[in-house]
Tab-separated table of C-alpha atoms in Angstrom:
chain	number	residue	atom	x	y	z
A	1	MET	CA	108.667	98.404	75.352
A	2	ALA	CA	106.915	100.328	72.583
A	3	PRO	CA	105.395	103.603	73.770
A	4	ARG	CA	101.665	104.263	73.653
A	5	LYS	CA	100.880	106.477	70.678
A	6	ILE	CA	98.661	109.457	71.434
A	7	ILE	CA	97.091	112.482	69.794
A	8	ILE	CA	96.404	115.470	72.054
A	9	ASP	CA	93.573	117.765	70.977
A	10	THR	CA	93.815	120.965	72.983
A	11	ASP	CA	93.071	124.674	73.436
A	12	PRO	CA	96.273	125.586	75.267
A	13	GLY	CA	95.452	127.502	78.414
A	14	VAL	CA	97.181	126.958	81.747
A	15	ASP	CA	96.195	123.387	82.604
A	16	ASP	CA	96.354	122.369	78.928
A	17	VAL	CA	100.001	123.449	78.804
A	18	LEU	CA	100.702	121.486	81.984
A	19	ALA	CA	99.103	118.446	80.337
A	20	LEU	CA	101.230	118.921	77.210
A	21	LEU	CA	104.392	119.287	79.274
A	22	LEU	CA	103.537	116.154	81.240
A	23	ALA	CA	103.038	114.149	78.044
A	24	LEU	CA	106.189	115.478	76.367
A	25	SER	CA	108.263	114.859	79.509
A	26	ALA	CA	107.396	111.142	79.426
A	27	SER	CA	110.101	108.627	78.642
A	28	ASP	CA	110.416	107.325	75.106
A	29	THR	CA	109.057	103.965	76.286
A	30	GLU	CA	105.933	105.515	77.821
A	31	LEU	CA	104.325	107.864	75.307
A	32	GLU	CA	104.795	108.968	71.734
A	33	VAL	CA	102.885	112.181	71.032
A	34	LEU	CA	102.110	111.896	67.325
A	35	LEU	CA	100.089	115.089	66.995
A	36	ILE	CA	99.121	118.191	68.922
A	37	SER	CA	95.828	119.262	67.396
A	38	LEU	CA	94.749	122.813	68.181
A	39	THR	CA	91.194	124.032	68.633
A	40	PHE	CA	89.542	127.233	69.796
A	41	GLY	CA	88.402	127.150	73.411
A	42	ASN	CA	89.918	128.971	76.354
A	43	ILE	CA	91.147	131.526	73.833
A	44	ASP	CA	90.998	132.110	70.095
A	45	LEU	CA	92.913	129.850	67.731
A	46	GLU	CA	95.681	132.374	67.014
A	47	ASN	CA	96.593	132.556	70.689
A	48	CYS	CA	96.408	128.760	70.953
A	49	LEU	CA	99.053	128.537	68.248
A	50	GLN	CA	101.191	131.234	69.845
A	51	ASN	CA	101.089	129.440	73.203
A	52	THR	CA	102.055	126.131	71.624
A	53	ILE	CA	104.965	127.575	69.659
A	54	SER	CA	106.133	129.475	72.749
A	55	MET	CA	106.064	126.243	74.762
A	56	PHE	CA	108.303	124.507	72.231
A	57	HIS	CA	110.623	127.530	72.155
A	58	VAL	CA	110.948	127.476	75.949
A	59	LEU	CA	111.516	123.704	75.955
A	60	GLU	CA	114.392	124.098	73.511
A	61	GLU	CA	115.916	126.804	75.722
A	62	GLU	CA	115.372	124.562	78.756
A	63	ARG	CA	117.137	121.648	77.094
A	64	LYS	CA	120.167	123.845	76.297
A	65	TRP	CA	120.207	125.183	79.881
A	66	ARG	CA	120.081	121.710	81.382
A	67	LEU	CA	122.892	120.425	79.193
A	68	GLU	CA	125.042	123.483	79.976
A	69	ASN	CA	124.533	122.827	83.690
A	70	SER	CA	125.196	119.065	83.477
A	71	LEU	CA	121.602	118.259	84.388
A	72	PRO	CA	119.490	115.434	82.947
A	73	ALA	CA	117.900	116.804	79.780
A	74	GLY	CA	114.649	114.912	80.348
A	75	TYR	CA	111.860	115.087	77.780
A	76	ARG	CA	113.013	111.857	76.155
A	77	SER	CA	109.711	111.390	74.343
A	78	LEU	CA	109.968	114.861	72.798
A	79	GLU	CA	113.609	114.314	71.851
A	80	LYS	CA	112.900	111.018	70.085
A	81	PHE	CA	109.419	111.791	68.720
A	82	PRO	CA	108.959	115.476	67.766
A	83	PRO	CA	105.181	115.823	67.417
A	84	ILE	CA	103.274	117.254	64.492
A	85	VAL	CA	101.370	120.461	65.287
A	86	ALA	CA	98.180	121.113	63.316
A	87	VAL	CA	95.701	123.988	63.476
A	88	GLY	CA	92.020	123.106	63.637
A	89	ALA	CA	88.592	124.524	64.334
A	90	ASP	CA	88.233	128.212	65.158
A	91	ARG	CA	84.531	128.051	66.095
A	92	PRO	CA	81.908	125.557	67.294
A	93	LEU	CA	79.801	123.450	64.942
A	94	GLU	CA	76.732	125.455	65.905
A	95	ASP	CA	75.961	128.421	68.176
A	96	GLN	CA	78.126	131.347	69.223
A	97	VAL	CA	81.749	131.248	70.309
A	98	LEU	CA	82.472	131.367	74.038
A	99	ILE	CA	85.995	132.338	75.077
A	100	ALA	CA	87.349	131.973	78.630
A	101	ASP	CA	89.815	134.853	78.511
A	102	TYR	CA	88.055	136.350	81.533
A	103	PHE	CA	89.846	133.689	83.587
A	104	HIS	CA	92.984	132.657	81.698
A	105	GLY	CA	93.867	136.103	80.368
A	106	ARG	CA	93.571	137.249	76.772
A	107	ASP	CA	96.405	134.954	75.692
A	108	GLY	CA	95.247	131.982	77.767
A	109	LEU	CA	98.418	131.980	79.882
A	110	GLY	CA	97.856	134.797	82.326
A	111	ASN	CA	99.096	137.359	79.763
A	112	VAL	CA	102.593	135.848	79.853
A	113	HIS	CA	103.355	137.183	76.379
A	114	THR	CA	103.155	140.778	77.612
A	115	THR	CA	104.535	140.337	81.135
A	116	ALA	CA	107.442	138.122	80.019
A	117	PRO	CA	107.813	138.785	76.274
A	118	HIS	CA	111.377	137.451	76.137
A	119	PHE	CA	109.930	133.920	76.296
A	120	THR	CA	107.739	134.495	73.235
A	121	PRO	CA	109.399	133.993	69.844
A	122	ALA	CA	108.521	136.625	67.283
A	123	ALA	CA	105.712	134.745	65.536
A	124	THR	CA	108.187	131.950	64.844
A	125	TRP	CA	107.162	129.361	62.245
A	126	GLN	CA	103.651	130.795	61.888
A	127	HIS	CA	104.164	131.011	58.131
A	128	MET	CA	104.010	127.219	58.029
A	129	PHE	CA	100.362	127.207	59.103
A	130	GLN	CA	97.754	128.212	56.544
A	131	THR	CA	95.568	129.978	59.086
A	132	THR	CA	98.237	132.584	59.873
A	133	PRO	CA	100.186	135.075	57.739
A	134	SER	CA	103.726	134.488	56.555
A	135	LEU	CA	105.894	136.432	58.981
A	136	LEU	CA	109.292	134.718	58.684
A	137	PRO	CA	111.382	133.514	55.755
A	138	THR	CA	110.338	130.099	54.548
A	139	GLY	CA	112.651	127.184	55.233
A	140	LEU	CA	113.310	128.005	58.889
A	141	ALA	CA	112.617	124.639	60.519
A	142	PRO	CA	111.703	124.362	64.206
A	143	PRO	CA	113.970	122.068	66.245
A	144	ASN	CA	111.431	120.079	68.259
A	145	PHE	CA	108.089	119.909	66.437
A	146	ILE	CA	106.788	119.404	62.911
A	147	PRO	CA	104.365	122.041	61.587
A	148	THR	CA	101.724	121.126	59.045
A	149	SER	CA	99.256	123.117	57.005
A	150	ILE	CA	96.804	120.188	56.949
A	151	PRO	CA	93.756	120.981	59.145
A	152	SER	CA	93.674	119.135	62.451
A	153	HIS	CA	90.702	116.888	61.752
A	154	LEU	CA	92.198	115.673	58.484
A	155	LYS	CA	95.566	115.050	60.127
A	156	ILE	CA	93.850	113.006	62.844
A	157	LEU	CA	92.253	110.837	60.160
A	158	GLU	CA	95.526	110.535	58.245
A	159	LEU	CA	97.303	109.184	61.323
A	160	LEU	CA	94.485	106.785	62.162
A	161	ARG	CA	94.551	105.421	58.599
A	162	SER	CA	98.331	105.010	58.480
A	163	ASN	CA	98.524	103.099	61.775
A	164	PRO	CA	96.929	99.744	62.627
A	165	PRO	CA	93.501	99.902	64.330
A	166	ASP	CA	93.541	100.215	68.130
A	167	THR	CA	97.054	101.647	68.322
A	168	ILE	CA	96.332	105.385	68.778
A	169	THR	CA	94.678	107.022	71.776
A	170	ILE	CA	93.147	110.472	71.377
A	171	VAL	CA	93.321	112.706	74.450
A	172	ALA	CA	90.843	115.572	74.050
A	173	ILE	CA	91.202	118.349	76.620
A	174	GLY	CA	89.324	121.157	74.869
A	175	PRO	CA	86.056	121.515	72.974
A	176	LEU	CA	85.497	118.440	70.799
A	177	THR	CA	85.049	120.246	67.476
A	178	ASN	CA	88.105	118.773	65.743
A	179	LEU	CA	87.054	115.277	66.769
A	180	ALA	CA	83.500	115.850	65.553
A	181	LEU	CA	84.796	117.145	62.217
A	182	ALA	CA	86.989	114.049	61.848
A	183	ALA	CA	84.071	111.748	62.671
A	184	GLU	CA	81.854	113.643	60.230
A	185	GLU	CA	84.432	113.285	57.458
A	186	ASP	CA	85.084	109.556	57.931
A	187	PRO	CA	83.416	107.849	60.911
A	188	GLU	CA	84.860	104.397	60.191
A	189	THR	CA	88.421	105.723	60.201
A	190	PHE	CA	87.750	107.743	63.362
A	191	LEU	CA	86.527	104.576	65.092
A	192	ARG	CA	89.964	102.985	64.530
A	193	ALA	CA	91.109	104.865	67.669
A	194	GLN	CA	92.040	102.563	70.530
A	195	GLU	CA	90.426	104.931	73.033
A	196	VAL	CA	89.248	108.515	73.186
A	197	VAL	CA	89.935	110.100	76.587
A	198	ILE	CA	88.010	113.296	77.251
A	199	MET	CA	88.234	115.974	79.919
A	200	GLY	CA	84.737	117.385	79.912
A	201	GLY	CA	81.299	117.500	81.415
A	202	THR	CA	79.976	117.361	84.925
A	203	ILE	CA	77.690	114.723	86.401
A	204	ASN	CA	77.028	115.319	90.105
A	205	VAL	CA	78.829	118.599	90.799
A	206	GLU	CA	78.137	122.149	89.711
A	207	GLY	CA	79.375	123.349	86.341
A	208	ASN	CA	82.191	125.848	85.925
A	209	VAL	CA	80.569	127.969	83.202
A	210	THR	CA	76.847	127.502	83.960
A	211	PRO	CA	75.172	125.786	86.921
A	212	VAL	CA	74.966	122.550	84.925
A	213	ALA	CA	77.716	122.703	82.283
A	214	GLU	CA	81.487	122.398	82.136
A	215	PHE	CA	83.325	124.724	79.753
A	216	ASN	CA	84.537	122.275	77.081
A	217	HIS	CA	81.115	120.725	76.554
A	218	PHE	CA	79.381	124.112	76.697
A	219	ALA	CA	81.780	125.664	74.183
A	220	CYS	CA	80.710	123.196	71.483
A	221	SER	CA	77.829	121.126	72.781
A	222	TRP	CA	76.954	119.739	69.340
A	223	SER	CA	80.425	118.279	68.883
A	224	ALA	CA	80.274	116.674	72.326
A	225	ALA	CA	76.848	115.210	71.559
A	226	ARG	CA	78.072	113.813	68.233
A	227	ILE	CA	81.151	112.189	69.768
A	228	TYR	CA	79.146	110.668	72.627
A	229	ALA	CA	76.629	109.325	70.100
A	230	LEU	CA	79.354	107.174	68.530
A	231	THR	CA	79.368	105.060	71.715
A	232	SER	CA	75.829	103.895	70.914
A	233	GLN	CA	74.977	100.818	68.886
A	234	VAL	CA	72.397	103.091	67.268
A	235	PRO	CA	73.993	106.581	67.070
A	236	SER	CA	70.783	108.087	65.687
A	237	SER	CA	69.100	107.354	69.022
A	238	THR	CA	71.131	110.084	70.744
A	239	LEU	CA	72.316	112.285	67.882
A	240	PRO	CA	70.828	115.803	68.022
A	241	PRO	CA	69.496	117.358	64.821
A	242	SER	CA	71.647	120.095	63.316
A	243	PRO	CA	69.893	123.501	63.502
A	244	SER	CA	71.763	124.672	60.420
A	245	GLY	CA	71.206	121.403	58.587
A	246	THR	CA	74.943	121.199	57.957
A	247	TRP	CA	75.814	118.127	60.011
A	248	LYS	CA	74.341	114.900	58.693
A	249	PRO	CA	73.525	111.721	60.651
A	250	TYR	CA	76.142	108.993	60.829
A	251	PRO	CA	75.646	106.150	58.358
A	252	GLU	CA	73.806	103.117	59.679
A	253	GLY	CA	75.673	99.903	60.379
A	254	LEU	CA	79.002	101.285	61.578
A	255	SER	CA	81.448	98.456	62.213
A	256	ARG	CA	82.040	99.283	65.875
A	257	THR	CA	81.270	101.746	68.648
A	258	LEU	CA	83.623	104.343	70.110
A	259	ASN	CA	85.649	103.416	73.194
A	260	LEU	CA	85.088	106.646	75.140
A	261	THR	CA	86.511	107.416	78.594
A	262	VAL	CA	85.345	110.634	80.246
A	263	PHE	CA	86.951	112.646	83.052
A	264	PRO	CA	84.248	115.080	84.247
A	265	LEU	CA	84.658	117.820	86.836
A	266	ASP	CA	83.507	115.309	89.446
A	267	ILE	CA	86.960	113.712	89.459
A	268	THR	CA	89.262	116.383	88.016
A	269	SER	CA	88.278	119.127	90.477
A	270	GLY	CA	89.611	117.102	93.406
A	271	HIS	CA	93.141	116.809	92.031
A	272	LEU	CA	94.695	120.096	93.080
A	273	LEU	CA	97.938	121.968	92.597
A	274	SER	CA	98.893	124.432	95.326
A	275	ALA	CA	101.116	127.479	95.106
A	276	ALA	CA	103.262	125.950	97.857
A	277	GLU	CA	103.850	122.805	95.783
A	278	VAL	CA	104.826	124.874	92.757
A	279	GLU	CA	107.164	127.012	94.834
A	280	ALA	CA	108.864	124.027	96.487
A	281	VAL	CA	109.777	122.454	93.158
A	282	THR	CA	110.378	125.470	90.926
A	283	ALA	CA	111.908	128.119	93.222
A	284	PRO	CA	115.400	126.544	93.253
A	285	LEU	CA	115.201	126.028	89.501
A	286	ARG	CA	114.131	129.607	88.861
A	287	ALA	CA	116.989	130.844	91.025
A	288	ALA	CA	119.378	128.717	88.972
A	289	GLY	CA	118.050	130.136	85.718
A	290	SER	CA	115.723	127.442	84.376
A	291	PRO	CA	113.820	128.930	81.391
A	292	LEU	CA	110.942	126.466	81.806
A	293	ALA	CA	110.481	127.031	85.537
A	294	THR	CA	110.695	130.797	85.058
A	295	TRP	CA	108.207	130.849	82.160
A	296	ALA	CA	105.713	128.573	83.876
A	297	GLY	CA	106.120	130.500	87.097
A	298	VAL	CA	104.821	133.622	85.360
A	299	PHE	CA	101.513	132.134	84.199
A	300	LEU	CA	101.008	129.932	87.255
A	301	THR	CA	101.499	132.906	89.590
A	302	ALA	CA	99.010	134.898	87.517
A	303	THR	CA	96.513	132.045	87.707
A	304	PHE	CA	96.805	131.690	91.476
A	305	ALA	CA	96.322	135.447	91.802
A	306	ARG	CA	93.268	135.415	89.525
A	307	MET	CA	91.643	132.612	91.494
A	308	LYS	CA	92.196	134.443	94.743
A	309	GLU	CA	90.764	137.593	93.183
A	310	ILE	CA	87.629	135.767	92.046
A	311	TYR	CA	86.863	134.076	95.329
A	312	VAL	CA	87.944	136.819	97.707
A	313	ALA	CA	86.010	139.390	95.703
A	314	GLY	CA	82.940	137.238	96.071
A	315	GLU	CA	82.506	136.656	92.348
A	316	ALA	CA	82.029	132.968	93.120
A	317	PRO	CA	81.501	131.017	96.336
A	318	GLU	CA	84.349	128.816	97.476
A	319	PRO	CA	83.115	125.203	97.377
A	320	GLU	CA	83.040	123.549	100.762
A	321	GLY	CA	86.065	121.391	101.514
A	322	LYS	CA	88.307	122.833	98.813
A	323	SER	CA	90.950	125.536	98.831
A	324	LEU	CA	90.194	127.041	95.456
A	325	VAL	CA	91.489	130.398	96.650
A	326	ASN	CA	94.964	128.901	96.602
A	327	ASP	CA	94.769	125.774	94.445
A	328	ILE	CA	94.418	124.995	90.735
A	329	SER	CA	92.418	121.951	89.657
A	330	LEU	CA	94.483	119.728	87.383
A	331	HIS	CA	91.638	118.989	84.978
A	332	ASP	CA	93.617	118.332	81.788
A	333	PRO	CA	96.848	116.834	83.190
A	334	LEU	CA	94.780	114.124	84.877
A	335	CYS	CA	93.872	112.649	81.477
A	336	VAL	CA	97.549	112.317	80.568
A	337	TRP	CA	98.374	110.943	83.998
A	338	TYR	CA	95.683	108.304	83.517
A	339	LEU	CA	97.566	106.929	80.511
A	340	LEU	CA	100.932	107.058	82.258
A	341	SER	CA	99.625	105.285	85.346
A	342	LEU	CA	97.957	102.552	83.285
A	343	LEU	CA	101.410	101.746	81.920
A	344	LYS	CA	102.472	101.114	85.521
A	345	GLY	CA	99.551	98.762	86.083
A	346	GLU	CA	97.593	101.093	88.334
A	347	THR	CA	93.811	100.803	88.527
A	348	TRP	CA	91.258	103.574	88.080
A	349	THR	CA	87.662	103.153	89.216
A	350	ALA	CA	85.068	103.801	86.525
A	351	VAL	CA	81.360	103.388	85.898
A	352	GLU	CA	81.090	101.345	82.715
A	353	ASN	CA	78.487	101.702	79.971
A	354	ARG	CA	76.870	104.802	81.426
A	355	ASP	CA	74.167	106.393	79.272
A	356	ILE	CA	75.333	110.020	79.220
A	357	ARG	CA	73.867	112.373	76.616
A	358	ILE	CA	74.755	116.003	75.908
A	359	GLU	CA	72.032	118.654	75.806
A	360	THR	CA	72.394	121.023	72.865
A	361	THR	CA	69.152	122.976	72.543
A	362	GLY	CA	67.916	123.710	76.074
A	363	GLN	CA	67.502	127.370	76.933
A	364	TRP	CA	69.457	127.059	80.197
A	365	THR	CA	71.104	123.655	79.760
A	366	ARG	CA	73.498	123.895	76.792
A	367	GLY	CA	76.342	121.415	77.332
A	368	MET	CA	74.655	119.642	80.240
A	369	CYS	CA	75.347	115.933	80.747
A	370	VAL	CA	71.946	114.233	80.972
A	371	VAL	CA	72.299	110.882	82.734
A	372	ASP	CA	69.713	108.124	83.028
A	373	ARG	CA	69.782	107.471	86.789
A	374	ARG	CA	66.799	105.113	86.931
A	375	GLY	CA	68.869	101.957	87.103
A	376	LYS	CA	68.913	98.882	84.915
A	377	LYS	CA	65.952	97.093	86.554
A	378	VAL	CA	63.696	100.130	86.229
A	379	GLU	CA	64.635	100.462	82.575
A	380	GLU	CA	63.931	96.786	81.944
A	381	ASP	CA	60.567	96.949	83.723
A	382	LEU	CA	59.527	100.062	81.816
A	383	ALA	CA	60.730	98.672	78.508
A	384	GLU	CA	58.576	95.585	78.977
A	385	SER	CA	55.472	97.623	79.790
A	386	ALA	CA	53.157	98.275	76.870
A	387	LEU	CA	51.700	101.207	78.798
A	388	VAL	CA	54.901	103.267	78.692
A	389	GLU	CA	55.624	105.342	75.610
A	390	ASP	CA	59.334	105.434	74.950
A	391	ILE	CA	59.674	109.163	74.349
A	392	GLY	CA	63.189	110.212	73.429
A	393	VAL	CA	64.389	106.671	72.737
A	394	TRP	CA	65.757	105.846	76.185
A	395	LEU	CA	64.530	102.327	76.763
A	396	HIS	CA	65.042	100.276	73.621
A	397	LYS	CA	67.727	97.635	73.955
A	398	GLY	CA	70.955	98.726	72.250
A	399	TYR	CA	69.933	102.373	72.135
A	400	GLY	CA	71.576	105.107	74.205
A	401	ASN	CA	75.211	106.006	74.742
A	402	ARG	CA	77.714	103.736	76.490
A	403	VAL	CA	80.380	105.859	78.152
A	404	ARG	CA	83.083	104.966	80.676
A	405	GLN	CA	82.991	107.611	83.418
A	406	VAL	CA	86.099	107.680	85.610
A	407	VAL	CA	85.099	108.283	89.215
A	408	ARG	CA	88.232	107.636	91.284
A	409	SER	CA	91.974	107.713	90.731
A	410	PRO	CA	94.325	105.102	92.217
A	411	GLU	CA	94.816	105.351	95.956
A	412	GLY	CA	97.027	108.262	96.964
A	413	HIS	CA	96.864	110.084	93.639
A	414	GLU	CA	94.815	113.021	94.870
A	415	LEU	CA	97.602	113.852	97.311
A	416	GLY	CA	100.665	112.855	95.311
A	417	PHE	CA	99.829	113.566	91.695
A	418	ALA	CA	100.674	117.278	91.690
A	419	THR	CA	104.172	116.823	93.096
A	420	GLU	CA	104.964	113.921	90.790
A	421	MET	CA	103.761	115.932	87.808
A	422	LEU	CA	105.913	118.906	88.805
A	423	ASN	CA	108.986	116.731	89.227
A	424	ARG	CA	108.492	115.101	85.842
A	425	VAL	CA	107.959	118.434	84.081
A	426	PHE	CA	110.528	120.644	85.797
A	427	VAL	CA	113.194	118.297	87.205
A	428	GLY	CA	113.270	115.391	84.772
């Protein structure tokens, strides 16, 4: 069976790295990661690159350790299909940069590069990326990824052009700036994607950066709005104007709409990883000398400690019914798991064709998902009434966004996903 080809657009913090590890640990008949596209987000772009290179360094050490100890090497997808790594946007389309280093640490991984520096290569291969200085002799090739100096959004378009339409899925687990830049450059090529799967937004639960906004959509609300607009038959009906005048409207008469699947906080927050689950799987491996389990243990332990510090110190209330003092929400890995479980024929529950729009200019509502909750019959009745002025273009037929919002994972996943993910990543 041919694997599903994917591009992962990411700002590698803790759950991003878990998502990357989950994808790369897939079998070579499940997933082929064509490209890891880096964007600013949880941390600045330089740290995103350092985290990614460190991950590949640790994976190479892990592979050697497993082979030396007669253990299954795992990571068949990575072994057969070394992914391209490209560096992308270092700031949002509009507005100021927001960095989440207050939570993830200055390096995005709980300061693992200072607490466990032996896992961090000395700026290895950074000379191959145009955005960073040349620090090593040229010609030193990495063993398990392919660096490129082509900016992320152009590399995304290159891959979409060189593959048949509807054969590449884009998994976006950071701010959507690289995707928006690709769509701005060549919307028809961008729309060749089979599906775009996004971790972002919040619909019916509180935001994690403001009362109404999730981090990824807040960090670059204009890019989110522009990507969502591509799901509309008339993108101009939901496309926000560019304050700087830099970002132009999409051309009229695009050949198709974007197939967009969204995982908001509503579903991702309920899929939790506990310290006990991590310990049960990784403790024996750490004791045996696993580089991967030891490295991940450093930043996961720091993350559990930071969450406990936040909630115990009263910096944030603990949501009712959740153990956020002890558990990490698996926001980003859930998007990868969605693709893996579809290959097994499992069914996810989703609301189809939901009109979700992203607020970009509100004083208190940047990045908010604005949802038309009036229902189809109300919309039809209002649209037929000559007395109702259609302010904001909500009611015309064909206007508005059409997004697939995932609302429930297959039965049993909330309880079993974390352990299965850990076993795939750390055991093989």
